[in-house]
């Protein structure tokens, strides 16, 4: 089995379920243009930047916006999102996340974050897990969004590790693409059918330790 020196985590949908808050804020904004944002359409916004999410939504209603309008509506959405996440705490971390992060610390595996969210640092702080992370790369730090691997490459650089010795955990298809094209191991969190290009897919961290994940990758000759 090859060495794994680091793990880089996506935030929304991997460590914490903020997707439901993004959905409420986007659904309310979409209603201003009489666009009904369905759960199915909302799925497509996972891992997508704020601006690209807005452009996706308004395109559903054949609406085009000026640059000023884009900036304005992104700010309106974010204001509602921030008011929704303001009351978050550790109870909203997904199952077994803290145990997994503790296991990595004990084993001296470096821990990084690679998220499209510009609010990533705030959410880490709200849920009390910021101290685990040696590198935090968010939507504020990249010029190319996923599926471009920039966010994970920056994280690996900050951690001082190579992509081929790093596992990326992602819940979005674009994130898995970003990890694979960047030369990382990609572990999908979710359903196999949604994350076909991942090296391994697990439903959540609930029943998995880091050792289990490494074993599973090794059994399918991925590591
Ligand atoms: P913000 P991730 C992504 O986070 C979310 O999945 C996506 O729904 C959201 O639009 C994006 O962050 C931007 O978030 O508006 O807070 O900057 O999954 O990459 O951790
Ligand atoms: Mg995500």
Coordinates of C-alpha atoms and ligand atoms in Angstrom, one line a residue:
X1 CA 0.0 0.0 0.0
X2 CA 1.3 3.5 -0.9
X3 CA 1.7 6.2 1.7
X4 CA -1.0 8.7 2.3
X5 CA 0.4 11.9 3.8
X6 CA -2.6 14.1 3.7
X7 CA -6.4 14.4 3.3
X8 CA -8.2 17.4 1.7
X9 CA -11.9 17.8 2.4
X10 CA -14.6 19.6 0.6
X11 CA -16.8 21.4 3.1
X12 CA -20.5 21.4 2.0
X13 CA -21.9 17.9 1.8
X14 CA -18.7 16.3 3.2
X15 CA -18.1 17.7 6.6
X16 CA -21.3 19.6 7.1
X17 CA -24.8 19.8 5.6
X18 CA -25.0 23.4 4.6
X19 CA -26.7 22.4 1.2
X20 CA -30.1 22.8 2.8
X21 CA -29.4 26.4 3.7
X22 CA -28.0 27.2 0.2
X23 CA -31.2 25.7 -1.1
X24 CA -33.5 27.9 1.0
X25 CA -31.6 31.1 0.0
X26 CA -31.5 30.2 -3.7
X27 CA -35.1 29.1 -3.8
X28 CA -36.3 32.4 -2.2
X29 CA -34.2 34.4 -4.6
X30 CA -35.4 32.4 -7.7
X31 CA -39.0 33.1 -6.6
X32 CA -38.4 36.8 -7.3
X33 CA -38.3 35.9 -11.0
X34 CA -41.1 33.4 -10.6
X35 CA -38.6 30.6 -11.1
X36 CA -39.3 27.5 -9.1
X37 CA -36.0 25.9 -8.0
X38 CA -36.7 22.2 -7.7
X39 CA -34.6 19.8 -5.7
X40 CA -33.4 18.2 -8.9
X41 CA -32.0 21.6 -10.2
X42 CA -30.6 22.3 -6.8
X43 CA -28.5 19.1 -7.0
X44 CA -26.7 20.7 -10.0
X45 CA -25.6 23.6 -7.8
X46 CA -23.5 21.4 -5.5
X47 CA -19.9 22.6 -5.5
X48 CA -20.7 25.4 -8.0
X49 CA -19.6 28.9 -7.1
X50 CA -22.1 31.5 -6.0
X51 CA -21.9 33.5 -9.3
X52 CA -22.2 30.4 -11.5
X53 CA -25.1 29.1 -9.3
X54 CA -27.0 32.4 -9.9
X55 CA -26.3 32.3 -13.6
X56 CA -27.6 28.7 -13.7
X57 CA -30.8 29.7 -11.9
X58 CA -31.7 32.8 -14.0
X59 CA -31.0 30.8 -17.2
X60 CA -33.9 28.6 -16.1
X61 CA -36.2 31.6 -16.6
X62 CA -34.4 32.9 -19.7
X63 CA -33.2 35.9 -17.8
X64 CA -29.9 37.6 -18.4
X65 CA -28.3 39.9 -15.8
X66 CA -25.8 42.8 -16.1
X67 CA -22.5 42.5 -14.1
X68 CA -23.9 44.9 -11.5
X69 CA -27.1 42.9 -11.1
X70 CA -25.1 39.7 -10.7
X71 CA -23.1 41.3 -8.0
X72 CA -26.2 42.6 -6.3
X73 CA -28.2 39.4 -6.3
X74 CA -25.2 37.3 -5.2
X75 CA -25.0 39.7 -2.2
X76 CA -28.7 39.3 -1.5
X77 CA -28.5 35.5 -1.6
X78 CA -25.4 35.5 0.6
X79 CA -27.0 37.8 3.2
X80 CA -29.9 35.3 3.6
X81 CA -27.5 32.4 3.6
X82 CA -25.4 34.0 6.4
X83 CA -28.5 34.7 8.5
X84 CA -29.4 31.0 8.1
X85 CA -26.0 29.6 9.1
X86 CA -25.5 32.1 11.9
X87 CA -27.0 29.7 14.4
X88 CA -25.0 26.7 13.3
X89 CA -22.9 24.7 15.8
X90 CA -21.1 21.3 16.1
X91 CA -24.3 19.4 16.1
X92 CA -24.6 20.1 12.4
X93 CA -21.4 18.3 11.5
X94 CA -22.1 15.1 9.6
X95 CA -21.7 11.8 11.5
X96 CA -18.2 10.7 12.5
X97 CA -16.5 13.8 11.1
X98 CA -14.9 14.7 14.4
X99 CA -13.7 11.1 15.0
X100 CA -12.2 10.9 11.6
X101 CA -10.3 14.2 12.0
X102 CA -9.1 13.1 15.4
X103 CA -7.9 9.8 13.9
X104 CA -6.0 11.7 11.2
X105 CA -4.3 14.0 13.8
X106 CA -3.3 11.0 15.9
X107 CA -1.7 9.4 12.8
X108 CA 0.0 12.7 11.7
X109 CA -1.8 12.8 8.4
X110 CA -2.1 16.4 7.3
X111 CA -5.5 17.9 7.0
X112 CA -6.7 20.5 4.5
X113 CA -9.9 22.1 3.2
X114 CA -10.7 22.7 -0.5
X115 CA -14.1 24.4 -0.8
X116 CA -15.8 26.5 -3.4
X117 CA -17.5 28.5 -0.6
X118 CA -16.3 31.9 0.3
X119 CA -17.9 31.4 3.7
X120 CA -15.8 28.3 4.4
X121 CA -13.7 29.7 7.3
X122 CA -16.8 31.1 9.0
X123 CA -18.5 27.6 8.8
X124 CA -15.4 25.9 10.2
X125 CA -15.4 28.3 13.0
X126 CA -19.1 28.0 13.7
X127 CA -18.9 24.2 13.9
X128 CA -15.7 24.3 16.0
X129 CA -13.4 22.2 13.8
X130 CA -11.1 25.0 12.4
X131 CA -8.2 23.9 14.7
X132 CA -7.9 20.6 12.7
X133 CA -6.9 22.3 9.5
X134 CA -3.4 23.2 8.5
X135 CA -4.5 24.6 5.2
X136 CA -7.9 26.2 4.2
X137 CA -8.4 27.0 0.6
X138 CA -11.8 28.6 -0.2
X139 CA -13.7 30.3 -3.0
X140 CA -11.8 33.5 -2.0
X141 CA -8.4 32.0 -3.0
X142 CA -9.0 30.6 -6.4
X143 CA -9.4 31.9 -9.9
X144 CA -10.7 28.7 -11.5
X145 CA -13.6 26.8 -9.9
X146 CA -14.1 23.0 -9.8
X147 CA -13.8 20.9 -12.0
X148 CA -10.4 22.8 -12.3
X149 CA -8.0 21.3 -9.7
X150 CA -6.7 24.7 -8.5
X151 CA -8.4 24.6 -5.1
X152 CA -6.9 21.1 -4.3
X153 CA -3.4 21.9 -5.8
X154 CA -3.3 25.1 -3.6
X155 CA -4.2 23.0 -0.6
X156 CA -1.6 20.4 -1.3
X157 CA 1.0 23.1 -1.8
X158 CA 0.1 24.7 1.5
X159 CA 0.4 21.4 3.3
X160 CA 3.7 20.6 1.5
X161 CA 2.5 17.3 0.0
X162 CA 2.2 15.8 -3.5
X163 CA -1.2 15.1 -5.0
X164 CA -0.3 11.5 -5.5
X165 CA 0.0 11.0 -1.7
X166 CA -3.3 12.9 -0.9
X167 CA -6.9 11.8 -0.7
X168 CA -9.6 14.3 -1.6
X169 CA -13.1 13.8 -0.2
X170 CA -15.9 15.3 -2.3
X171 CA -19.6 15.0 -2.7
X172 CA -20.0 16.7 -6.1
X173 CA -19.2 15.4 -9.5
X174 CA -17.2 18.5 -10.4
X175 CA -15.2 18.1 -7.3
X176 CA -14.3 14.5 -8.1
X177 CA -13.3 15.6 -11.6
X178 CA -11.1 18.3 -10.1
X179 CA -9.4 15.8 -7.8
X180 CA -8.8 13.2 -10.5
X181 CA -7.5 15.6 -13.0
X182 CA -5.2 17.0 -10.4
X183 CA -3.7 13.6 -9.7
X184 CA -5.3 13.0 -6.3
X185 CA -7.0 9.9 -5.0
X186 CA -10.7 10.8 -5.1
X187 CA -13.2 9.4 -2.5
X188 CA -16.8 10.3 -3.2
X189 CA -19.3 10.9 -0.4
X190 CA -22.8 10.0 -1.6
X191 CA -24.2 7.7 -4.2
X192 CA -22.2 5.5 -6.6
X193 CA -24.3 6.5 -9.6
X194 CA -23.7 10.2 -9.0
X195 CA -20.0 9.9 -8.5
X196 CA -18.9 7.3 -11.1
X197 CA -15.4 8.7 -11.7
X198 CA -14.4 8.5 -8.1
X199 CA -11.8 5.9 -7.0
X200 CA -14.1 4.9 -4.2
X201 CA -17.6 6.0 -3.1
X202 CA -18.9 5.7 0.5
X203 CA -22.3 6.9 1.6
X204 CA -20.9 8.9 4.5
X205 CA -18.2 8.7 7.2
X206 CA -20.7 7.1 9.6
X207 CA -19.2 3.6 9.5
X208 CA -15.7 4.3 8.2
X209 CA -12.4 5.0 9.9
X210 CA -9.5 6.3 7.9
X211 CA -8.0 2.8 8.0
X212 CA -11.2 1.4 6.5
X213 CA -11.0 3.8 3.7
X214 CA -7.4 3.0 3.0
X215 CA -8.1 -0.7 3.1
X216 CA -11.0 -0.3 0.7
X217 CA -8.8 1.7 -1.8
X218 CA -6.2 -1.0 -1.5
X219 CA -8.6 -3.9 -2.1
X220 CA -9.6 -2.4 -5.4
X221 CA -5.9 -1.7 -6.3
X222 CA -6.3 2.0 -6.2
X223 CA -3.6 2.7 -3.6
Ligands
LIG1 P1 -20.7 30.5 -1.0 P2 -18.3 23.2 -1.4 C1 -20.0 25.0 -2.3 O1 -19.2 24.5 -1.3 C2 -21.4 24.6 -2.3 O2 -21.6 23.2 -2.5 C3 -22.3 25.4 -3.3 O3 -23.6 25.0 -3.2 C4 -22.1 26.9 -3.0 O4 -22.8 27.6 -4.0 C5 -20.6 27.2 -3.1 O5 -19.9 26.4 -2.2 C6 -20.3 28.7 -2.9 O6 -20.7 29.0 -1.6 O7 -21.9 31.2 -1.6 O8 -20.8 30.3 0.5 O9 -19.4 31.1 -1.5 O10 -19.2 22.0 -1.6 O11 -17.3 23.4 -2.5 O12 -17.7 23.1 0.0
LIG2 MG1 -19.5 19.9 -1.6

